[in-house]
Amino acid sequence: MVGQKPADALMVGSSCATHKTDLHLSADQAERVADLFKTLGHPVRAQIVMMLSRGGGDVCVCDIERHFDVSQPTISHHLKKLRDAGVVYGVQHGLWVHYSLVPGVLETLRQFLNGLD
């Protein structure tokens, strides 16, 4: 009887039902959080979000570009990824676009991380 446990080796009285397995995150919420983490998974995008969160919003793209040792098209690419993911939005002010975090995006991440306790 190779590969089979003898009958007396079965655990009697053990139950996995005693573990709390409630999901406090809907499938839609889980997808949103996963998308946010995926978007923030690049160091430049994570730094842009940090800059916007500490800058009080409305940060000129020219100021964002100055902080990085990458080309302007690369910064534009990262900002597009952040816009497409609903993390930031831009408002045109003359020749420049000023970026801010979408309201509630950081709170969504905070709530998820606090729920891991």
N, CA and C of each residue as an Amber inpcrd file, in Angstrom:
protein
   351
   0.8440000  -1.1740000   0.0000000   0.0000000   0.0000000   0.0000000
   0.8870000   1.2340000   0.0000000   1.6590000   1.3530000  -1.0330000
   2.5490000   2.4920000  -1.1520000   1.7390000   3.7380000  -1.4750000
   2.0400000   4.8490000  -0.7740000   1.3810000   6.1140000  -1.0440000
   0.0740000   6.3000000  -0.3080000  -0.3670000   5.3070000   0.4590000
  -1.6010000   5.4610000   1.2070000  -1.2890000   5.4950000   2.6890000
  -2.0430000   6.3100000   3.4070000  -1.8680000   6.3830000   4.8540000
  -2.6950000   5.2770000   5.5020000  -2.1340000   4.6530000   6.5190000
  -2.9480000   3.6880000   7.2540000  -4.1020000   4.4140000   7.9340000
  -5.1720000   3.7000000   8.1630000  -6.3680000   4.2900000   8.7550000
  -6.0760000   4.9520000  10.0920000  -5.1560000   4.3760000  10.9040000
  -4.8890000   4.9580000  12.2200000  -4.0190000   6.2180000  12.1370000
  -3.5230000   6.5620000  10.9530000  -2.7060000   7.7650000  10.7980000
  -3.5580000   8.9940000  10.4860000  -4.8480000   8.8000000  10.2300000
  -5.7130000   9.9390000   9.9490000  -5.8970000  10.7700000  11.2060000
  -5.9020000  12.0800000  11.0370000  -6.0680000  12.9680000  12.1830000
  -7.5470000  13.0450000  12.5160000  -7.8920000  12.5690000  13.6740000
  -9.2740000  12.5670000  14.1080000  -9.5310000  13.8390000  14.8970000
 -10.6190000  14.5000000  14.5970000 -11.0130000  15.6680000  15.3720000
 -10.3960000  16.9740000  14.8970000  -9.5340000  16.9270000  13.9130000
  -8.9850000  18.2000000  13.4400000  -9.9360000  18.7850000  12.4080000
 -10.0200000  20.0800000  12.4060000 -10.9280000  20.7360000  11.4830000
 -10.3320000  22.0550000  11.0220000 -10.3600000  22.2720000   9.7490000
  -9.8800000  23.5570000   9.2460000 -10.9680000  24.6100000   9.3640000
 -12.1710000  24.2130000   9.7670000 -13.2740000  25.1550000   9.9000000
 -13.0810000  26.1070000  11.0720000 -12.1000000  25.8450000  11.9200000
 -11.8790000  26.7260000  13.0680000 -11.0980000  27.9730000  12.6880000
 -10.5370000  28.0070000  11.4860000  -9.7690000  29.1670000  11.0510000
 -10.6910000  30.1820000  10.3930000 -10.4900000  31.4350000  10.7180000
 -11.2910000  32.4920000  10.1310000 -10.8470000  32.7040000   8.6860000
 -11.7700000  32.5370000   7.7710000 -11.4350000  32.6720000   6.3580000
 -12.3410000  33.6740000   5.6570000 -12.9280000  34.5920000   6.4100000
 -13.8030000  35.5900000   5.8040000 -13.0120000  36.4740000   4.8440000
 -13.5820000  36.7120000   3.6920000 -12.9810000  37.6430000   2.7470000
 -13.6360000  39.0040000   2.9430000 -12.8350000  39.9900000   3.2480000
 -13.3600000  41.3420000   3.4140000 -13.0450000  42.1810000   2.1850000
 -12.7360000  41.5310000   1.1040000 -12.3550000  42.2050000  -0.1290000
 -13.0960000  41.5220000  -1.2740000 -13.9390000  42.2840000  -1.9470000
 -14.6730000  41.7040000  -3.0760000 -13.7100000  41.4380000  -4.2280000
 -14.1740000  40.6910000  -5.1910000 -13.3360000  40.4010000  -6.3620000
 -12.9710000  41.6890000  -7.0950000 -13.9220000  42.6210000  -7.1990000
 -13.6420000  43.9060000  -7.8540000 -12.6080000  44.7100000  -7.0800000
 -12.7410000  44.7270000  -5.7510000 -11.7680000  45.4460000  -4.9240000
 -10.3870000  44.8090000  -5.0320000 -10.3480000  43.4940000  -5.0380000
  -9.0650000  42.7920000  -5.1460000  -8.3990000  43.1000000  -6.4830000
  -9.1960000  43.1510000  -7.5400000  -8.6390000  43.4760000  -8.8540000
  -8.1010000  44.9050000  -8.8730000  -8.8310000  45.8350000  -8.2580000
  -8.3880000  47.2390000  -8.2070000  -7.0690000  47.3580000  -7.4430000
  -6.9820000  46.7090000  -6.2940000  -5.7590000  46.7630000  -5.4890000
  -4.5980000  46.1200000  -6.2420000  -4.8490000  44.9860000  -6.8840000
  -3.7870000  44.3190000  -7.6470000  -3.2900000  45.2080000  -8.7840000
  -4.2170000  45.8880000  -9.4650000  -3.8210000  46.8050000 -10.5400000
  -2.9840000  47.9620000 -10.0020000  -3.3690000  48.4810000  -8.8380000
  -2.5980000  49.5750000  -8.2330000  -1.1830000  49.1240000  -7.8990000
  -1.0630000  47.9600000  -7.2710000   0.2720000  47.4640000  -6.9160000
   1.1030000  47.1720000  -8.1650000   0.4610000  46.6470000  -9.1930000
   1.1800000  46.3730000 -10.4440000   1.7170000  47.6810000 -11.0300000
   0.8830000  48.7020000 -11.0360000   1.3030000  49.9990000 -11.5670000
   2.4190000  50.6070000 -10.7350000   2.3320000  50.4660000  -9.4300000
   3.3530000  51.0340000  -8.5400000   4.5940000  50.1640000  -8.4650000
   4.5910000  49.0500000  -9.1780000   5.7110000  48.1160000  -9.1340000
   6.9700000  48.5970000  -9.8310000   6.9050000  49.7000000 -10.5190000
   8.1100000  50.2620000 -11.1460000   8.6430000  51.3770000 -10.2520000
   9.9420000  51.3870000  -9.9860000  10.5100000  52.3820000  -9.0600000
  10.2220000  53.8360000  -9.4400000  10.2700000  54.1630000 -10.7140000
  10.0110000  55.5540000 -11.1150000   8.5660000  55.9270000 -10.8170000
   7.6320000  55.0210000 -11.1060000   6.2200000  55.3180000 -10.8280000
   5.9680000  55.4190000  -9.3320000   6.6040000  54.5650000  -8.5580000
   6.4570000  54.6480000  -7.0990000   6.9870000  55.9890000  -6.5950000
   8.1010000  56.4430000  -7.1510000   8.6740000  57.7230000  -6.7300000
   7.7970000  58.8980000  -7.1620000   7.2020000  58.8170000  -8.3330000
   6.2970000  59.8790000  -8.7740000   5.1120000  59.9810000  -7.8260000
   4.5350000  58.8500000  -7.4500000   3.3980000  58.8570000  -6.5260000
   3.8180000  59.4380000  -5.1820000   4.9960000  59.0690000  -4.7000000
   5.4870000  59.6280000  -3.4430000   5.6440000  61.1430000  -3.5630000
   6.2080000  61.5970000  -4.6650000   6.3980000  63.0290000  -4.8930000
   5.0540000  63.7670000  -4.8790000   4.0650000  63.2030000  -5.5570000
   2.7540000  63.8440000  -5.6050000   2.0700000  63.8320000  -4.2440000
   2.2560000  62.7560000  -3.4920000   1.6110000  62.6810000  -2.1760000
   2.2250000  63.6820000  -1.2080000   3.5090000  63.9200000  -1.3400000
   4.1860000  64.8690000  -0.4470000   4.1200000  66.2980000  -0.9630000
   3.8660000  66.4480000  -2.2470000   3.8160000  67.7800000  -2.8420000
   2.4560000  68.4400000  -2.7220000   1.5210000  67.7580000  -2.1130000
   0.1920000  68.3250000  -1.9490000  -0.6100000  68.3900000  -3.2400000
  -0.1790000  67.6470000  -4.2330000  -0.8790000  67.6440000  -5.5060000
  -0.4740000  68.8260000  -6.3600000  -0.9860000  68.8430000  -7.5780000
  -0.7380000  69.9260000  -8.5190000   0.7540000  70.1890000  -8.7120000
   1.4880000  69.1390000  -9.0800000   2.9260000  69.2480000  -9.3320000
   3.1360000  69.3120000 -10.8430000   3.8710000  70.3180000 -11.2760000
   4.1370000  70.5070000 -12.7010000   4.9920000  69.3610000 -13.2330000
   4.6660000  68.9210000 -14.4470000   5.4400000  67.8530000 -15.0690000
   6.9060000  68.2600000 -15.1900000   7.1760000  69.5440000 -15.3480000
   8.5720000  70.0000000 -15.4420000   9.3190000  69.7260000 -14.1390000
   8.6300000  69.8490000 -12.9980000   9.2580000  69.5360000 -11.7080000
   9.4490000  68.0340000 -11.5340000   8.5050000  67.2580000 -12.0380000
   8.6370000  65.8020000 -11.9740000   9.8490000  65.3680000 -12.7990000
   9.9470000  65.8760000 -14.0130000  11.0540000  65.5090000 -14.9040000
  12.4140000  65.8410000 -14.3040000  12.5070000  66.9540000 -13.6040000
  13.7780000  67.3960000 -13.0160000  14.3330000  66.4310000 -11.9750000
  13.4670000  65.6690000 -11.3410000  13.8870000  64.7820000 -10.2450000
  14.4360000  63.4370000 -10.7150000  14.3670000  63.1630000 -11.9990000
  14.7420000  61.8360000 -12.4830000  15.8240000  61.9240000 -13.5430000
  16.6630000  60.9200000 -13.5440000  17.7350000  60.8330000 -14.5310000
  17.2890000  59.9450000 -15.6960000  16.1110000  60.2520000 -16.2190000
  15.5710000  59.5450000 -17.3800000  15.0360000  60.5980000 -18.3480000
  14.8080000  60.2030000 -19.5690000  14.3670000  61.1510000 -20.5940000
  12.9200000  61.6030000 -20.3670000  12.5820000  62.7210000 -20.9790000
  11.2190000  63.2440000 -20.8920000  10.2020000  62.2450000 -21.4490000
  10.4780000  61.5810000 -22.5900000   9.5190000  60.5790000 -23.0700000
   9.3060000  59.4260000 -22.0800000  10.3480000  59.0730000 -21.3410000
  10.2120000  58.0030000 -20.3410000   9.2940000  58.4530000 -19.2070000
   9.4570000  59.6960000 -18.7490000   8.5670000  60.2310000 -17.7090000
   7.1330000  60.2650000 -18.2350000   6.9540000  60.7020000 -19.4700000
   5.6140000  60.7290000 -20.0690000   4.9940000  59.3360000 -20.1080000
   5.8040000  58.3410000 -20.4270000   5.3320000  56.9520000 -20.4520000
   4.8400000  56.5320000 -19.0610000   5.6330000  56.8250000 -18.0360000
   5.2430000  56.4410000 -16.6780000   3.9930000  57.1980000 -16.2210000
   3.8990000  58.4670000 -16.5670000   2.7020000  59.2330000 -16.2050000
   1.4700000  58.6900000 -16.9220000   1.6280000  58.2470000 -18.1550000
   0.5020000  57.6390000 -18.8750000   0.0560000  56.3540000 -18.1880000
   1.0020000  55.5380000 -17.7740000   0.6600000  54.3040000 -17.0440000
  -0.1160000  54.6470000 -15.7680000   0.3450000  55.6640000 -15.0480000
  -0.3230000  56.0770000 -13.8100000  -1.7140000  56.6440000 -14.1030000
  -1.8590000  57.4020000 -15.1780000  -3.1790000  57.9280000 -15.5640000
  -4.1160000  56.7860000 -15.9390000  -3.6310000  55.8740000 -16.7740000
  -4.4610000  54.7540000 -17.2320000  -4.9320000  53.8770000 -16.0780000
  -4.1300000  53.7900000 -15.0280000  -4.4890000  52.9780000 -13.8600000
  -5.3690000  53.7440000 -12.8770000  -5.6470000  55.0110000 -13.1640000
  -6.4870000  55.8010000 -12.2680000  -5.7690000  56.2440000 -11.0110000
  -4.4570000  56.3830000 -11.0910000  -3.6650000  56.8000000  -9.9270000
  -3.4650000  58.3110000  -9.9300000  -3.2310000  58.8860000 -11.1050000
  -3.0150000  60.3310000 -11.2140000  -3.9040000  60.9040000 -12.3090000
  -4.0570000  62.2190000 -12.2590000  -4.7110000  62.9330000 -13.3520000
  -3.9400000  64.2230000 -13.5910000  -4.0330000  64.7310000 -14.8010000
  -3.3190000  65.9510000 -15.1510000  -4.2670000  67.0440000 -15.5960000
  -3.8800000  68.2930000 -15.2850000  -4.6390000  69.4660000 -15.6980000
  -3.6830000  70.3980000 -16.4290000  -4.0870000  70.8090000 -17.6180000
  -3.2550000  71.7010000 -18.4260000  -3.2730000  73.1070000 -17.8290000
  -2.0760000  73.6650000 -17.5900000  -1.9040000  75.0500000 -17.1420000
  -0.9460000  75.7130000 -18.1220000  -1.4730000  76.3840000 -19.1230000
  -0.6150000  76.9820000 -20.1410000   0.0940000  75.9010000 -20.9360000
   1.4190000  75.9740000 -20.9430000   2.2120000  74.9920000 -21.6870000
   2.4400000  73.6970000 -20.9200000   2.1980000  73.7060000 -19.6280000
   2.5660000  72.5810000 -18.7700000   1.3410000  71.8650000 -18.2200000
   1.5200000  70.5860000 -17.9520000   0.4890000  69.7930000 -17.2820000
   0.9020000  69.6490000 -15.8240000  -0.0480000  69.8810000 -14.9320000
   0.1850000  69.7030000 -13.4990000  -0.5410000  68.4300000 -13.0730000
   0.1690000  67.5820000 -12.3500000  -0.3680000  66.2820000 -11.9570000
  -0.7220000  66.2470000 -10.4810000  -1.7710000  65.4870000 -10.1830000
  -2.2150000  65.2390000  -8.8130000  -2.6220000  63.7810000  -8.7000000
  -2.6700000  63.3000000  -7.4660000  -3.1850000  61.9510000  -7.2200000
  -4.7020000  61.9730000  -7.3120000  -5.2660000  60.9210000  -7.8340000
  -6.7170000  60.7730000  -7.8500000  -7.1730000  60.6360000  -6.3980000
  -8.1640000  61.4430000  -5.9850000  -8.6280000  61.3480000  -4.5990000
  -9.0420000  59.9180000  -4.2460000  -8.6040000  59.4660000  -3.0950000
  -8.9790000  58.1540000  -2.5850000  -8.0470000  57.0190000  -2.9520000
  -7.1260000  57.2400000  -3.8980000  -6.2720000  56.1310000  -4.3370000
  -5.3410000  55.6680000  -3.2150000  -4.7690000  56.5980000  -2.4740000
  -3.8910000  56.1950000  -1.3690000  -4.6940000  55.5570000  -0.2420000
  -5.9050000  56.0450000  -0.0310000  -6.7540000  55.4620000   1.0140000
  -7.1220000  54.0160000   0.6650000  -7.3430000  53.7300000  -0.5970000
  -7.6210000  52.3570000  -1.0330000  -6.4650000  51.4400000  -0.6590000
  -5.2420000  51.8900000  -0.9310000  -4.0580000  51.0910000  -0.5900000
  -3.8990000  50.9650000   0.9220000  -4.1250000  52.0650000   1.6450000
  -4.0180000  52.0270000   3.1170000  -4.9980000  51.0240000   3.7170000
  -6.2410000  51.0770000   3.2520000  -7.2590000  50.1640000   3.7830000
  -6.8780000  48.7180000   3.5240000  -6.3620000  48.4400000   2.3460000
  -5.9430000  47.0760000   2.0400000  -4.8180000  46.6450000   2.9660000
  -3.7880000  47.4720000   3.0810000  -2.6340000  47.1140000   3.9150000
  -3.0210000  47.0060000   5.3830000  -3.8910000  47.8840000   5.8650000
  -4.3410000  47.7960000   7.2590000  -5.1560000  46.5320000   7.5050000
  -5.8350000  46.0420000   6.4750000  -6.6180000  44.8170000   6.5990000
  -5.7730000  43.5610000   6.6990000  -4.4740000  43.6710000   6.4390000
  -3.5820000  42.5100000   6.5210000  -3.1670000  42.1950000   7.9460000
  -3.4810000  43.0770000   8.8730000  -3.1010000  42.8510000  10.2860000
  -3.7050000  41.5890000  10.8400000
